[in-house]
Structures are given as structure tokens and as C-alpha cells.
Amino acid sequence: MSEGSKNAFFGGLLIGVVVTFLLMQAISIPSFRSEVLQYSEKVLLPRSVKIIQAGISSAFPTSPPTTSSPTTKRLTTPTAIPPNPAAPSSSKSDVLILIDEEVLACLTCPYPNRTVDYLMFGKVGVKNWKKKNIYKGQNDSQKDYFLILGNGTERAVRKFNWTLYTLDKHEFYIPSDVNQFLFDWKRSKFIRCHNIDMNRGSPKQVVPLSAVQHFSKLRDLAAFYGSTLLLNGGTHLGWYRECSIIPHTTDSDFVILEEEHNPELLKALETSELFSVYYLFGKPSDCFQLKMCTDLVKIDLFYLYRNTTQDLSYVCGTSTPQRVRYSYPVLTRDHICSGDMLDRLVYVPCDSDAVMEMGFGKEWRRDWKSQNYQWDRDGGNIMLKEKTDPDYPSWNHRRAPQRCPGFW
């Protein structure tokens, strides 16, 4: 073979290797993306690649969630470079903490010439109280939230540390994680449950009360990605009626607003060590439902949709070959409040009375055995039953994870 032929041969071989590599990359990238949860109309498939777990191991995520901006002309994002970045975080109580939404949303803007909202725990020595609206905080060591009183309201936010800050010669403290605080503050109106004694004696508790620890971890993971985990169904009923988990219920129910959908949250759940996802149905834009469990509790997570034609919200319950739509009063980000379930902060609809009546009827204060309740028949808020197309997106785990309790 001549020298020119050899060069042509090896040149062609090299080109072939490069083309093959590029083709493999082009195939593998969409293949990988189809194996994790994406916001698309594709079939949702199980994961095949283990990635680093995001934000689930800590009580409070270390990165801020995405929050909607206040309705002002100020900048929408807190400053990333404060004037005194070396100031340490603190939890001491004898300080003034600035909690004014507008100021926190733009820490590089001038200090406003108006009354500014502050929070204090205990007694604080302040030389000048002018133009300061003071909220008083309560820090119960048994709870994972601060109760904040002021302006005739009760509010609750997840516990946080604070750091010293200086703005236009004004020195004060601010929450160390500003974005987390703003996320919580928008949902902080505190609703108290009824704490009705159901006179059950000492019944067996199917879902252990310690499951609230996992509820709070799921709450924090959702908030990490800018989504609000709301109590729903029997879990909402148990909280609102008796401030606890109904003893004879076998699972827990939550919803996330479809408008707060974040595909990264679904990926994090799929790769979590704590939560095992074993069932998916639908698509994020229509009738999405996800089932998962921990070693303590089985969790149903639904997306909540807005029906503007009928002026209501709804979720879907599914079972082959049908799906059922359940209606609720209109629920948006502006209708979310906070509550206390066994010393843990939970997010709930502000008008929980209306939700109870629509879902369980005017007799919602009575106790109905869970085994006597048929999910696709007994709900007073069933608005539509429809057949499920055979090709509708769904995925079942090969089998229910062994560590998951109470499978049917």
C-alpha cells in the first residue's frame, strides 16, 4: 500500500470513529433525559442512573427556593453580595431582625423612608423606635417553626438563623437565608386546627405519629425547588379536625399546585434515599399523580389544577381503567396558610372549612372508618369520572419496595 493510500485509510478511520462517537452522544443524551422525570408529554419512565441526592438530608435546604417577587418596583431578587458578607450567622434573641418583604427583596436599594417591619425575641435595647413596626416572635424548642405575632395576626415560618447587616448606616439583622424566609412569609398566616376529641379510646395508630418528621423533610425538599407541599384529603382532615394523623388511615395525601411544578423536584424524589417512588400516572399538565413511601408512611402526591371555566380547582385520582376528578374551592398561591401538626409546620388551604365541606360534606367532624371509604365513590366532591386511555402515561415500579408499609 502506498504512503498516500495509508494516510487516506487512517484518515477515514479517524473520521469514522469521531462520527460514531458523536452519534452515540446524540442518542444517549435524549435517552437519559427520557429516563428521568421531565415536564413533557412523554411517558414517564423509571430512572436508570443514580445521581447525587439534592437537599433531602438536611432539615433546611442550603440553597434558596425560587420565590415570586413582591408587587413593587424594587428589584425582584435579594442582593447576592451584602455590604458585610463576613458577618456570622446568629440565633441569639436580643436583637432586631428586619423582616420587611420589600427591603429583603432588594438589599442593594436605599433604606426606605417609611415604617419598616422588624422581628424581636425577648427584650431588645433600641435607642430609636421611630418608623419601626415590631413583630414579636415565640421560639418553642419543641417546634420546628417560629410563631410571629403582630398587627393583629399570627404567622408561622420555619426556624432560621440571622446575620448582621448594614444598609445606609442602618445596622440590623436579616434572615441568613433571605429567599427561604420570603417563601415562608408569603404562606405564613397561621391557622389553628380544631383539636376535636374523637372519643376513640386507645386505637391502634396505623401511620405512626413520627411520620410527621418525613412530612417536614418532604415539605423542605419541595420548598427547596419553589413548590408548596399542601395537606390534602384525609391528611388535611386529620390535621384540621383533630390536629393529628387519623389513627385508622393507611396513607397520607398531599398536593402541589400545577403552577409551581418544577421538574427538578421530581428528579430529586426519583433519586432520593428517603423517598421510594413506585407509581406515576399522567403528565404534569394533566392529572399527574405520584405514589411513594418511606419506612414509616405511604405518600400520595397529586398536582392541583385550576379550572377557570367552572371557577374551581381539582385533583385526579386514578385506577385502571378510570380516573376521577375531585373538585375543590379555587386554590392558588394567594390561598395558602400555615398550621401546626404535632409540632411541625404544615401548609394548608386558608379556607379549610370550605375544603372540608366540599370534600367530606357538612358532617366532616364525624369519624368515618377508612376501610369503609371508597375513594372513587364516596367523595362528595367527585366532579367527573372518565375512562383512561390505554396509552396514557403511567409507570409502575417492578414491585412495591419491601420497606414500604401498608400496601394493598
PDB file of C-alpha atoms in Angstrom, residues 156-403:
ATOM      1  CA  ALA A 156     -45.501  30.931  61.351  1.00  0.00           C
ATOM      2  CA  VAL A 157     -42.235  30.447  59.457  1.00  0.00           C
ATOM      3  CA  ARG A 158     -39.640  27.691  59.556  1.00  0.00           C
ATOM      4  CA  LYS A 159     -36.909  28.394  62.075  1.00  0.00           C
ATOM      5  CA  PHE A 160     -33.928  30.288  60.726  1.00  0.00           C
ATOM      6  CA  ASN A 161     -30.689  31.928  61.834  1.00  0.00           C
ATOM      7  CA  TRP A 162     -29.877  35.572  61.193  1.00  0.00           C
ATOM      8  CA  THR A 163     -26.833  37.574  60.233  1.00  0.00           C
ATOM      9  CA  LEU A 164     -25.742  41.170  60.875  1.00  0.00           C
ATOM     10  CA  TYR A 165     -26.273  43.598  58.002  1.00  0.00           C
ATOM     11  CA  THR A 166     -25.619  47.289  57.352  1.00  0.00           C
ATOM     12  CA  LEU A 167     -27.552  49.401  54.861  1.00  0.00           C
ATOM     13  CA  ASP A 168     -27.233  53.195  54.591  1.00  0.00           C
ATOM     14  CA  LYS A 169     -25.734  53.378  58.109  1.00  0.00           C
ATOM     15  CA  HIS A 170     -28.637  51.344  59.493  1.00  0.00           C
ATOM     16  CA  GLU A 171     -27.372  48.252  61.292  1.00  0.00           C
ATOM     17  CA  PHE A 172     -29.753  45.338  61.811  1.00  0.00           C
ATOM     18  CA  TYR A 173     -30.031  41.583  61.407  1.00  0.00           C
ATOM     19  CA  ILE A 174     -31.615  39.767  58.474  1.00  0.00           C
ATOM     20  CA  PRO A 175     -32.502  36.087  57.934  1.00  0.00           C
ATOM     21  CA  SER A 176     -29.387  34.197  56.833  1.00  0.00           C
ATOM     22  CA  ASP A 177     -31.383  32.621  54.004  1.00  0.00           C
ATOM     23  CA  VAL A 178     -33.436  35.534  52.696  1.00  0.00           C
ATOM     24  CA  ASN A 179     -35.129  33.577  49.929  1.00  0.00           C
ATOM     25  CA  GLN A 180     -36.312  30.860  52.292  1.00  0.00           C
ATOM     26  CA  PHE A 181     -37.758  33.489  54.604  1.00  0.00           C
ATOM     27  CA  LEU A 182     -39.592  35.285  51.775  1.00  0.00           C
ATOM     28  CA  PHE A 183     -41.000  31.956  50.563  1.00  0.00           C
ATOM     29  CA  ASP A 184     -42.267  31.167  54.074  1.00  0.00           C
ATOM     30  CA  TRP A 185     -43.566  34.656  54.835  1.00  0.00           C
ATOM     31  CA  LYS A 186     -45.909  34.630  51.847  1.00  0.00           C
ATOM     32  CA  ARG A 187     -47.509  31.465  53.276  1.00  0.00           C
ATOM     33  CA  SER A 188     -47.200  32.346  56.942  1.00  0.00           C
ATOM     34  CA  LYS A 189     -50.741  33.255  58.047  1.00  0.00           C
ATOM     35  CA  PHE A 190     -51.304  30.798  60.894  1.00  0.00           C
ATOM     36  CA  ILE A 191     -54.477  28.687  61.006  1.00  0.00           C
ATOM     37  CA  ARG A 192     -55.311  26.750  64.143  1.00  0.00           C
ATOM     38  CA  CYS A 193     -56.810  23.261  63.983  1.00  0.00           C
ATOM     39  CA  HIS A 194     -59.940  22.329  65.997  1.00  0.00           C
ATOM     40  CA  ASN A 195     -58.395  19.636  68.230  1.00  0.00           C
ATOM     41  CA  ILE A 196     -61.708  17.737  68.489  1.00  0.00           C
ATOM     42  CA  ASP A 197     -61.693  14.725  70.830  1.00  0.00           C
ATOM     43  CA  MET A 198     -62.982  11.847  68.662  1.00  0.00           C
ATOM     44  CA  ASN A 199     -63.567   9.564  71.691  1.00  0.00           C
ATOM     45  CA  ARG A 200     -61.825   6.583  70.131  1.00  0.00           C
ATOM     46  CA  GLY A 201     -60.256   5.309  73.323  1.00  0.00           C
ATOM     47  CA  SER A 202     -56.769   3.969  72.570  1.00  0.00           C
ATOM     48  CA  PRO A 203     -56.931   2.843  68.938  1.00  0.00           C
ATOM     49  CA  LYS A 204     -54.044   1.331  67.007  1.00  0.00           C
ATOM     50  CA  GLN A 205     -52.132   4.010  65.113  1.00  0.00           C
ATOM     51  CA  VAL A 206     -51.566   2.643  61.584  1.00  0.00           C
ATOM     52  CA  VAL A 207     -49.382   5.526  60.384  1.00  0.00           C
ATOM     53  CA  PRO A 208     -47.019   6.324  63.279  1.00  0.00           C
ATOM     54  CA  LEU A 209     -47.102   9.888  64.550  1.00  0.00           C
ATOM     55  CA  SER A 210     -43.352  10.058  63.954  1.00  0.00           C
ATOM     56  CA  ALA A 211     -44.163  10.154  60.216  1.00  0.00           C
ATOM     57  CA  VAL A 212     -44.504  13.931  60.593  1.00  0.00           C
ATOM     58  CA  GLN A 213     -40.692  14.002  60.561  1.00  0.00           C
ATOM     59  CA  HIS A 214     -40.813  12.706  56.988  1.00  0.00           C
ATOM     60  CA  PHE A 215     -43.636  15.104  56.119  1.00  0.00           C
ATOM     61  CA  SER A 216     -41.397  18.002  57.149  1.00  0.00           C
ATOM     62  CA  LYS A 217     -38.480  16.671  55.081  1.00  0.00           C
ATOM     63  CA  LEU A 218     -40.756  16.426  52.049  1.00  0.00           C
ATOM     64  CA  ARG A 219     -42.023  19.951  52.783  1.00  0.00           C
ATOM     65  CA  ASP A 220     -38.450  21.267  52.846  1.00  0.00           C
ATOM     66  CA  LEU A 221     -37.472  19.425  49.686  1.00  0.00           C
ATOM     67  CA  ALA A 222     -40.471  20.871  47.840  1.00  0.00           C
ATOM     68  CA  ALA A 223     -39.703  24.372  49.141  1.00  0.00           C
ATOM     69  CA  PHE A 224     -36.083  23.946  48.001  1.00  0.00           C
ATOM     70  CA  TYR A 225     -37.456  23.839  44.446  1.00  0.00           C
ATOM     71  CA  GLY A 226     -40.059  26.575  44.960  1.00  0.00           C
ATOM     72  CA  SER A 227     -43.057  24.242  45.403  1.00  0.00           C
ATOM     73  CA  THR A 228     -45.527  24.289  48.300  1.00  0.00           C
ATOM     74  CA  LEU A 229     -46.447  20.927  49.828  1.00  0.00           C
ATOM     75  CA  LEU A 230     -50.103  21.214  50.916  1.00  0.00           C
ATOM     76  CA  LEU A 231     -52.064  18.797  53.093  1.00  0.00           C
ATOM     77  CA  ASN A 232     -54.879  17.096  51.190  1.00  0.00           C
ATOM     78  CA  GLY A 233     -57.646  14.535  51.671  1.00  0.00           C
ATOM     79  CA  GLY A 234     -57.593  12.514  54.875  1.00  0.00           C
ATOM     80  CA  THR A 235     -54.293  14.051  55.981  1.00  0.00           C
ATOM     81  CA  HIS A 236     -55.824  17.522  55.764  1.00  0.00           C
ATOM     82  CA  LEU A 237     -58.940  16.249  57.580  1.00  0.00           C
ATOM     83  CA  GLY A 238     -56.876  14.692  60.381  1.00  0.00           C
ATOM     84  CA  TRP A 239     -54.967  17.924  60.915  1.00  0.00           C
ATOM     85  CA  TYR A 240     -57.961  20.277  60.768  1.00  0.00           C
ATOM     86  CA  ARG A 241     -60.325  18.135  62.809  1.00  0.00           C
ATOM     87  CA  GLU A 242     -58.062  16.617  65.468  1.00  0.00           C
ATOM     88  CA  CYS A 243     -54.610  18.235  64.979  1.00  0.00           C
ATOM     89  CA  SER A 244     -53.050  14.849  64.269  1.00  0.00           C
ATOM     90  CA  ILE A 245     -52.923  11.848  61.946  1.00  0.00           C
ATOM     91  CA  ILE A 246     -56.180   9.859  61.874  1.00  0.00           C
ATOM     92  CA  PRO A 247     -55.352   6.563  63.653  1.00  0.00           C
ATOM     93  CA  HIS A 248     -57.064   4.275  61.130  1.00  0.00           C
ATOM     94  CA  THR A 249     -55.822   5.984  57.961  1.00  0.00           C
ATOM     95  CA  THR A 250     -53.298   3.922  55.998  1.00  0.00           C
ATOM     96  CA  ASP A 251     -51.512   6.606  53.975  1.00  0.00           C
ATOM     97  CA  SER A 252     -51.019  10.346  53.601  1.00  0.00           C
ATOM     98  CA  ASP A 253     -52.157  12.789  50.927  1.00  0.00           C
ATOM     99  CA  PHE A 254     -50.518  15.965  49.655  1.00  0.00           C
ATOM    100  CA  VAL A 255     -50.912  18.294  46.676  1.00  0.00           C
ATOM    101  CA  ILE A 256     -48.643  20.710  44.841  1.00  0.00           C
ATOM    102  CA  LEU A 257     -50.040  23.481  42.662  1.00  0.00           C
ATOM    103  CA  GLU A 258     -49.510  22.757  38.979  1.00  0.00           C
ATOM    104  CA  GLU A 259     -48.306  26.344  38.583  1.00  0.00           C
ATOM    105  CA  GLU A 260     -45.444  25.531  40.994  1.00  0.00           C
ATOM    106  CA  HIS A 261     -44.310  22.497  39.001  1.00  0.00           C
ATOM    107  CA  ASN A 262     -40.548  22.057  38.910  1.00  0.00           C
ATOM    108  CA  PRO A 263     -39.088  19.022  37.083  1.00  0.00           C
ATOM    109  CA  GLU A 264     -36.011  19.193  39.315  1.00  0.00           C
ATOM    110  CA  LEU A 265     -38.179  18.344  42.326  1.00  0.00           C
ATOM    111  CA  LEU A 266     -39.445  15.218  40.578  1.00  0.00           C
ATOM    112  CA  LYS A 267     -35.891  14.216  39.701  1.00  0.00           C
ATOM    113  CA  ALA A 268     -34.835  14.692  43.325  1.00  0.00           C
ATOM    114  CA  LEU A 269     -37.679  12.454  44.509  1.00  0.00           C
ATOM    115  CA  GLU A 270     -36.727   9.823  41.956  1.00  0.00           C
ATOM    116  CA  THR A 271     -33.168   9.721  43.271  1.00  0.00           C
ATOM    117  CA  SER A 272     -33.894  10.189  46.969  1.00  0.00           C
ATOM    118  CA  GLU A 273     -32.649   7.753  49.583  1.00  0.00           C
ATOM    119  CA  LEU A 274     -35.549   8.542  51.919  1.00  0.00           C
ATOM    120  CA  PHE A 275     -38.487   8.511  49.485  1.00  0.00           C
ATOM    121  CA  SER A 276     -39.104   5.494  47.235  1.00  0.00           C
ATOM    122  CA  VAL A 277     -41.245   6.356  44.202  1.00  0.00           C
ATOM    123  CA  TYR A 278     -43.163   3.316  42.986  1.00  0.00           C
ATOM    124  CA  TYR A 279     -46.030   4.680  40.859  1.00  0.00           C
ATOM    125  CA  LEU A 280     -46.511   7.550  38.429  1.00  0.00           C
ATOM    126  CA  PHE A 281     -49.571   8.465  36.408  1.00  0.00           C
ATOM    127  CA  GLY A 282     -50.444  11.215  33.985  1.00  0.00           C
ATOM    128  CA  LYS A 283     -48.351  14.194  32.990  1.00  0.00           C
ATOM    129  CA  PRO A 284     -47.613  17.401  34.880  1.00  0.00           C
ATOM    130  CA  SER A 285     -50.003  19.302  32.621  1.00  0.00           C
ATOM    131  CA  ASP A 286     -52.893  16.877  33.229  1.00  0.00           C
ATOM    132  CA  CYS A 287     -53.908  14.526  36.062  1.00  0.00           C
ATOM    133  CA  PHE A 288     -50.429  13.960  37.461  1.00  0.00           C
ATOM    134  CA  GLN A 289     -50.140  11.641  40.452  1.00  0.00           C
ATOM    135  CA  LEU A 290     -47.124  10.156  42.195  1.00  0.00           C
ATOM    136  CA  LYS A 291     -47.008   7.456  44.872  1.00  0.00           C
ATOM    137  CA  MET A 292     -44.011   6.983  47.128  1.00  0.00           C
ATOM    138  CA  CYS A 293     -43.163   5.779  50.586  1.00  0.00           C
ATOM    139  CA  THR A 294     -40.645   5.858  53.386  1.00  0.00           C
ATOM    140  CA  ASP A 295     -40.115   3.191  56.010  1.00  0.00           C
ATOM    141  CA  LEU A 296     -42.842   4.916  58.063  1.00  0.00           C
ATOM    142  CA  VAL A 297     -45.554   6.030  55.686  1.00  0.00           C
ATOM    143  CA  LYS A 298     -47.044   5.736  52.225  1.00  0.00           C
ATOM    144  CA  ILE A 299     -47.497   9.080  50.474  1.00  0.00           C
ATOM    145  CA  ASP A 300     -49.802  10.070  47.612  1.00  0.00           C
ATOM    146  CA  LEU A 301     -48.749  13.294  45.896  1.00  0.00           C
ATOM    147  CA  PHE A 302     -51.151  14.935  43.437  1.00  0.00           C
ATOM    148  CA  TYR A 303     -50.967  18.036  41.300  1.00  0.00           C
ATOM    149  CA  LEU A 304     -53.756  20.559  41.874  1.00  0.00           C
ATOM    150  CA  TYR A 305     -55.141  22.187  38.722  1.00  0.00           C
ATOM    151  CA  ARG A 306     -57.242  25.288  38.119  1.00  0.00           C
ATOM    152  CA  ASN A 307     -60.482  25.043  36.132  1.00  0.00           C
ATOM    153  CA  THR A 308     -61.188  28.637  35.136  1.00  0.00           C
ATOM    154  CA  THR A 309     -64.420  27.736  33.316  1.00  0.00           C
ATOM    155  CA  GLN A 310     -66.069  26.355  36.461  1.00  0.00           C
ATOM    156  CA  ASP A 311     -64.046  28.560  38.842  1.00  0.00           C
ATOM    157  CA  LEU A 312     -62.648  25.736  40.959  1.00  0.00           C
ATOM    158  CA  SER A 313     -59.544  23.631  41.473  1.00  0.00           C
ATOM    159  CA  TYR A 314     -59.277  19.858  41.108  1.00  0.00           C
ATOM    160  CA  VAL A 315     -57.037  16.827  41.518  1.00  0.00           C
ATOM    161  CA  CYS A 316     -57.215  13.437  39.817  1.00  0.00           C
ATOM    162  CA  GLY A 317     -57.400  10.023  41.426  1.00  0.00           C
ATOM    163  CA  THR A 318     -56.510   7.118  39.163  1.00  0.00           C
ATOM    164  CA  SER A 319     -57.111   3.407  38.957  1.00  0.00           C
ATOM    165  CA  THR A 320     -57.065   1.372  35.783  1.00  0.00           C
ATOM    166  CA  PRO A 321     -59.191   1.750  33.734  1.00  0.00           C
ATOM    167  CA  GLN A 322     -60.659   5.023  35.070  1.00  0.00           C
ATOM    168  CA  ARG A 323     -59.651   8.298  36.623  1.00  0.00           C
ATOM    169  CA  VAL A 324     -61.718  10.526  38.878  1.00  0.00           C
ATOM    170  CA  ARG A 325     -61.538  14.304  39.204  1.00  0.00           C
ATOM    171  CA  TYR A 326     -62.209  15.818  42.629  1.00  0.00           C
ATOM    172  CA  SER A 327     -63.192  19.472  42.866  1.00  0.00           C
ATOM    173  CA  TYR A 328     -62.093  21.988  45.499  1.00  0.00           C
ATOM    174  CA  PRO A 329     -62.565  25.705  46.059  1.00  0.00           C
ATOM    175  CA  VAL A 330     -60.172  27.787  43.979  1.00  0.00           C
ATOM    176  CA  LEU A 331     -56.711  27.460  45.492  1.00  0.00           C
ATOM    177  CA  THR A 332     -53.721  29.485  44.314  1.00  0.00           C
ATOM    178  CA  ARG A 333     -50.515  30.752  45.935  1.00  0.00           C
ATOM    179  CA  ASP A 334     -52.591  33.538  47.482  1.00  0.00           C
ATOM    180  CA  HIS A 335     -54.762  31.000  49.344  1.00  0.00           C
ATOM    181  CA  ILE A 336     -52.008  29.127  51.223  1.00  0.00           C
ATOM    182  CA  CYS A 337     -51.590  29.361  55.002  1.00  0.00           C
ATOM    183  CA  SER A 338     -49.600  27.570  57.710  1.00  0.00           C
ATOM    184  CA  GLY A 339     -50.624  25.241  60.523  1.00  0.00           C
ATOM    185  CA  ASP A 340     -49.175  23.023  63.239  1.00  0.00           C
ATOM    186  CA  MET A 341     -49.290  19.235  63.012  1.00  0.00           C
ATOM    187  CA  LEU A 342     -47.633  17.598  66.014  1.00  0.00           C
ATOM    188  CA  ASP A 343     -45.148  20.475  66.403  1.00  0.00           C
ATOM    189  CA  ARG A 344     -44.264  20.573  62.704  1.00  0.00           C
ATOM    190  CA  LEU A 345     -45.187  23.383  60.338  1.00  0.00           C
ATOM    191  CA  VAL A 346     -47.528  22.301  57.544  1.00  0.00           C
ATOM    192  CA  TYR A 347     -49.017  24.210  54.629  1.00  0.00           C
ATOM    193  CA  VAL A 348     -52.817  24.194  54.353  1.00  0.00           C
ATOM    194  CA  PRO A 349     -55.596  25.956  52.425  1.00  0.00           C
ATOM    195  CA  CYS A 350     -56.527  29.191  54.196  1.00  0.00           C
ATOM    196  CA  ASP A 351     -60.238  28.380  53.814  1.00  0.00           C
ATOM    197  CA  SER A 352     -60.008  24.855  55.191  1.00  0.00           C
ATOM    198  CA  ASP A 353     -63.681  24.950  56.255  1.00  0.00           C
ATOM    199  CA  ALA A 354     -64.798  25.253  52.623  1.00  0.00           C
ATOM    200  CA  VAL A 355     -62.405  22.481  51.555  1.00  0.00           C
ATOM    201  CA  MET A 356     -63.717  20.169  54.297  1.00  0.00           C
ATOM    202  CA  GLU A 357     -67.357  20.724  53.343  1.00  0.00           C
ATOM    203  CA  MET A 358     -66.734  20.217  49.645  1.00  0.00           C
ATOM    204  CA  GLY A 359     -64.697  17.061  50.192  1.00  0.00           C
ATOM    205  CA  PHE A 360     -66.391  15.402  53.170  1.00  0.00           C
ATOM    206  CA  GLY A 361     -69.758  17.155  53.487  1.00  0.00           C
ATOM    207  CA  LYS A 362     -71.204  19.086  56.409  1.00  0.00           C
ATOM    208  CA  GLU A 363     -70.631  16.056  58.673  1.00  0.00           C
ATOM    209  CA  TRP A 364     -66.849  16.194  58.323  1.00  0.00           C
ATOM    210  CA  ARG A 365     -66.473  16.413  62.098  1.00  0.00           C
ATOM    211  CA  ARG A 366     -67.783  12.837  62.432  1.00  0.00           C
ATOM    212  CA  ASP A 367     -65.408   9.879  62.304  1.00  0.00           C
ATOM    213  CA  TRP A 368     -65.736   7.521  59.335  1.00  0.00           C
ATOM    214  CA  LYS A 369     -63.661   4.353  59.246  1.00  0.00           C
ATOM    215  CA  SER A 370     -61.079   4.497  56.489  1.00  0.00           C
ATOM    216  CA  GLN A 371     -61.856   0.942  55.354  1.00  0.00           C
ATOM    217  CA  ASN A 372     -65.472   1.973  54.700  1.00  0.00           C
ATOM    218  CA  TYR A 373     -64.483   4.861  52.450  1.00  0.00           C
ATOM    219  CA  GLN A 374     -64.366   4.161  48.700  1.00  0.00           C
ATOM    220  CA  TRP A 375     -62.101   6.676  47.009  1.00  0.00           C
ATOM    221  CA  ASP A 376     -63.936   6.576  43.653  1.00  0.00           C
ATOM    222  CA  ARG A 377     -67.474   6.574  45.058  1.00  0.00           C
ATOM    223  CA  ASP A 378     -67.878   8.306  48.420  1.00  0.00           C
ATOM    224  CA  GLY A 379     -66.240  11.680  47.862  1.00  0.00           C
ATOM    225  CA  GLY A 380     -68.781  14.487  47.912  1.00  0.00           C
ATOM    226  CA  ASN A 381     -66.574  16.467  45.559  1.00  0.00           C
ATOM    227  CA  ILE A 382     -66.400  13.976  42.656  1.00  0.00           C
ATOM    228  CA  MET A 383     -66.926  16.093  39.553  1.00  0.00           C
ATOM    229  CA  LEU A 384     -66.037  13.697  36.745  1.00  0.00           C
ATOM    230  CA  LYS A 385     -65.309  10.038  36.094  1.00  0.00           C
ATOM    231  CA  GLU A 386     -63.676   9.126  32.815  1.00  0.00           C
ATOM    232  CA  LYS A 387     -62.054   6.171  31.156  1.00  0.00           C
ATOM    233  CA  THR A 388     -58.294   6.137  30.970  1.00  0.00           C
ATOM    234  CA  ASP A 389     -56.774   5.646  27.543  1.00  0.00           C
ATOM    235  CA  PRO A 390     -54.505   2.571  27.399  1.00  0.00           C
ATOM    236  CA  ASP A 391     -51.631   4.731  26.142  1.00  0.00           C
ATOM    237  CA  TYR A 392     -51.995   7.372  28.871  1.00  0.00           C
ATOM    238  CA  PRO A 393     -48.593   7.960  30.506  1.00  0.00           C
ATOM    239  CA  SER A 394     -48.059   5.740  33.530  1.00  0.00           C
ATOM    240  CA  TRP A 395     -45.350   3.753  35.199  1.00  0.00           C
ATOM    241  CA  ASN A 396     -45.408   1.147  37.944  1.00  0.00           C
ATOM    242  CA  HIS A 397     -42.390   0.042  39.935  1.00  0.00           C
ATOM    243  CA  ARG A 398     -41.472  -3.594  39.272  1.00  0.00           C
ATOM    244  CA  ARG A 399     -42.879  -4.240  42.716  1.00  0.00           C
ATOM    245  CA  ALA A 400     -43.598  -2.210  45.798  1.00  0.00           C
ATOM    246  CA  PRO A 401     -40.389  -1.608  47.767  1.00  0.00           C
ATOM    247  CA  GLN A 402     -40.146  -4.058  50.650  1.00  0.00           C
ATOM    248  CA  ARG A 403     -39.632  -1.356  53.257  1.00  0.00           C
TER     249      ARG A 403
END
